[in-house]
């Protein structure tokens, strides 16, 4: 099987990533942050230049962007909280937020344990995700932050894809390629 | 609500973590690696002392142990691969492995895309997890490694819990507390 690749650059790091067919005739570059320490650190370093200094917490969610928020937390000293995509057995009175995802065509759910939500109360929060596409996921993450009593001061994404006009700071545009 | 805590020590770091009731009358300390850079780095540093030098890849899985493997990868320079708990749309011919989890009482499934599996072929792999309890998850992870054609040279866990006698190297024992 021949595999086409596409070059993606973040700061000083370039990866030639595989193109995957997500719908018939539509291909997108498949970027994996997990497993790539160098790429994660380059993205974290570049996003931290856009982090408002008044940020108290980074807020991210499962799964891919966790390592990005972790690296940003290590570099900046700001703590981070991870919103889950599945209910965990230990959760008490979690915040439950539906996500309308156009990309996946299904509805998903975000979960934040009340013990984590309490940390965010009254705090300035910067959202951290890997890619903003339809925007459904980051909007749901923002709703979780607001329901926890936090103020969202920044929306940071490593990558942006598609035509949405959301107020998100991102590093690289990912193309959506139509095959002939 | 009063909240009891329990001290958990990893290397130079101690956390007083909440006790959660998982079954009536049974409480366990709830340790969160995600969101705690200092604890993750302490665990990564301590586990790396047990990493066989012939290791080519670290192999971990969603969700909690990802940050541990990521930190170990950054410190050691060894690459890591993450086995998923859900099928992702881009996967081609994934390895699909059932997990029998006594802890959760339900069966789960591990997924590894063939593009990731190909990296492991003929390689020496060290498994990295956060906690070994019934052992079902790490045994399933080992099966994924073997089915990908890798040789498992170490089984590393930050924490161990319960009575299983699996050959796992771990840092701390987590108690299972019976309430009066």
PDB file of C-alpha atoms in Angstrom, chain B residues 83-154:
ATOM      1  CA  UNK B  83      -2.692   1.652  23.052  1.00  0.00           C
ATOM      2  CA  UNK B  84      -6.207   3.120  22.817  1.00  0.00           C
ATOM      3  CA  UNK B  85      -9.346   2.125  24.698  1.00  0.00           C
ATOM      4  CA  UNK B  86     -11.633   3.131  21.849  1.00  0.00           C
ATOM      5  CA  UNK B  87     -11.530   2.564  18.148  1.00  0.00           C
ATOM      6  CA  UNK B  88     -10.428   5.731  16.363  1.00  0.00           C
ATOM      7  CA  UNK B  89     -11.823   6.542  12.890  1.00  0.00           C
ATOM      8  CA  UNK B  90      -8.379   6.523  11.241  1.00  0.00           C
ATOM      9  CA  UNK B  91      -7.394   3.020  12.378  1.00  0.00           C
ATOM     10  CA  UNK B  92      -6.556   0.416   9.744  1.00  0.00           C
ATOM     11  CA  UNK B  93      -6.512  -3.294  10.599  1.00  0.00           C
ATOM     12  CA  UNK B  94      -6.062  -2.599  14.313  1.00  0.00           C
ATOM     13  CA  UNK B  95      -5.072  -5.214  16.877  1.00  0.00           C
ATOM     14  CA  UNK B  96      -8.181  -5.689  19.026  1.00  0.00           C
ATOM     15  CA  UNK B  97      -7.679  -7.176  22.482  1.00  0.00           C
ATOM     16  CA  UNK B  98     -10.321  -7.873  25.128  1.00  0.00           C
ATOM     17  CA  UNK B  99      -9.548  -6.976  28.759  1.00  0.00           C
ATOM     18  CA  UNK B 100     -11.189  -8.875  31.562  1.00  0.00           C
ATOM     19  CA  UNK B 101     -11.216  -6.342  34.381  1.00  0.00           C
ATOM     20  CA  UNK B 102     -12.235  -7.611  37.787  1.00  0.00           C
ATOM     21  CA  UNK B 103     -11.956  -4.091  39.183  1.00  0.00           C
ATOM     22  CA  UNK B 104     -14.573  -2.562  36.947  1.00  0.00           C
ATOM     23  CA  UNK B 105     -16.643  -5.717  36.547  1.00  0.00           C
ATOM     24  CA  UNK B 106     -17.005  -5.100  32.837  1.00  0.00           C
ATOM     25  CA  UNK B 107     -15.091  -6.167  29.798  1.00  0.00           C
ATOM     26  CA  UNK B 108     -13.118  -3.501  27.972  1.00  0.00           C
ATOM     27  CA  UNK B 109     -11.293  -3.477  24.672  1.00  0.00           C
ATOM     28  CA  UNK B 110      -7.817  -2.278  23.698  1.00  0.00           C
ATOM     29  CA  UNK B 111      -7.109  -1.025  20.168  1.00  0.00           C
ATOM     30  CA  UNK B 112      -3.763  -0.562  18.434  1.00  0.00           C
ATOM     31  CA  UNK B 113      -3.641   0.808  14.889  1.00  0.00           C
ATOM     32  CA  UNK B 114      -1.558  -1.297  12.510  1.00  0.00           C
ATOM     33  CA  UNK B 115       0.701   1.694  11.803  1.00  0.00           C
ATOM     34  CA  UNK B 116       1.674   1.695  15.490  1.00  0.00           C
ATOM     35  CA  UNK B 117       1.864  -2.087  15.714  1.00  0.00           C
ATOM     36  CA  UNK B 118       4.376  -2.125  12.852  1.00  0.00           C
ATOM     37  CA  UNK B 119       6.781  -0.022  14.920  1.00  0.00           C
ATOM     38  CA  UNK B 120       6.827  -2.689  17.644  1.00  0.00           C
ATOM     39  CA  UNK B 121       7.634  -5.652  15.381  1.00  0.00           C
ATOM     40  CA  UNK B 122      10.830  -7.339  16.577  1.00  0.00           C
ATOM     41  CA  UNK B 123      11.402  -4.689  19.270  1.00  0.00           C
ATOM     42  CA  UNK B 124      12.061  -4.991  22.998  1.00  0.00           C
ATOM     43  CA  UNK B 125       9.123  -3.417  24.810  1.00  0.00           C
ATOM     44  CA  UNK B 126       8.694  -2.338  28.437  1.00  0.00           C
ATOM     45  CA  UNK B 127       5.082  -2.021  29.603  1.00  0.00           C
ATOM     46  CA  UNK B 128       4.222   1.110  31.625  1.00  0.00           C
ATOM     47  CA  UNK B 129       1.007   1.417  33.668  1.00  0.00           C
ATOM     48  CA  UNK B 130      -0.069   3.481  36.647  1.00  0.00           C
ATOM     49  CA  UNK B 131      -1.540   0.759  38.857  1.00  0.00           C
ATOM     50  CA  UNK B 132      -1.747  -3.027  38.741  1.00  0.00           C
ATOM     51  CA  UNK B 133      -4.752  -4.316  40.639  1.00  0.00           C
ATOM     52  CA  UNK B 134      -6.404  -7.473  39.285  1.00  0.00           C
ATOM     53  CA  UNK B 135      -3.746  -7.530  36.569  1.00  0.00           C
ATOM     54  CA  UNK B 136      -6.264  -7.867  33.757  1.00  0.00           C
ATOM     55  CA  UNK B 137      -5.260  -4.659  32.035  1.00  0.00           C
ATOM     56  CA  UNK B 138      -1.512  -5.161  32.035  1.00  0.00           C
ATOM     57  CA  UNK B 139      -1.982  -8.767  30.855  1.00  0.00           C
ATOM     58  CA  UNK B 140      -4.078  -7.501  27.951  1.00  0.00           C
ATOM     59  CA  UNK B 141      -1.429  -4.882  27.180  1.00  0.00           C
ATOM     60  CA  UNK B 142       1.192  -7.640  27.114  1.00  0.00           C
ATOM     61  CA  UNK B 143      -0.959  -9.633  24.697  1.00  0.00           C
ATOM     62  CA  UNK B 144      -1.143  -6.596  22.392  1.00  0.00           C
ATOM     63  CA  UNK B 145       2.664  -6.324  22.469  1.00  0.00           C
ATOM     64  CA  UNK B 146       3.133 -10.006  21.667  1.00  0.00           C
ATOM     65  CA  UNK B 147       0.530  -9.932  18.886  1.00  0.00           C
ATOM     66  CA  UNK B 148       2.427  -6.966  17.400  1.00  0.00           C
ATOM     67  CA  UNK B 149       5.567  -9.119  17.311  1.00  0.00           C
ATOM     68  CA  UNK B 150       7.372  -7.442  20.219  1.00  0.00           C
ATOM     69  CA  UNK B 151       9.257  -9.033  23.109  1.00  0.00           C
ATOM     70  CA  UNK B 152       8.193  -7.813  26.572  1.00  0.00           C
ATOM     71  CA  UNK B 153      11.333  -7.175  28.652  1.00  0.00           C
ATOM     72  CA  UNK B 154       9.750  -5.388  31.652  1.00  0.00           C
TER      73      UNK B 154
END
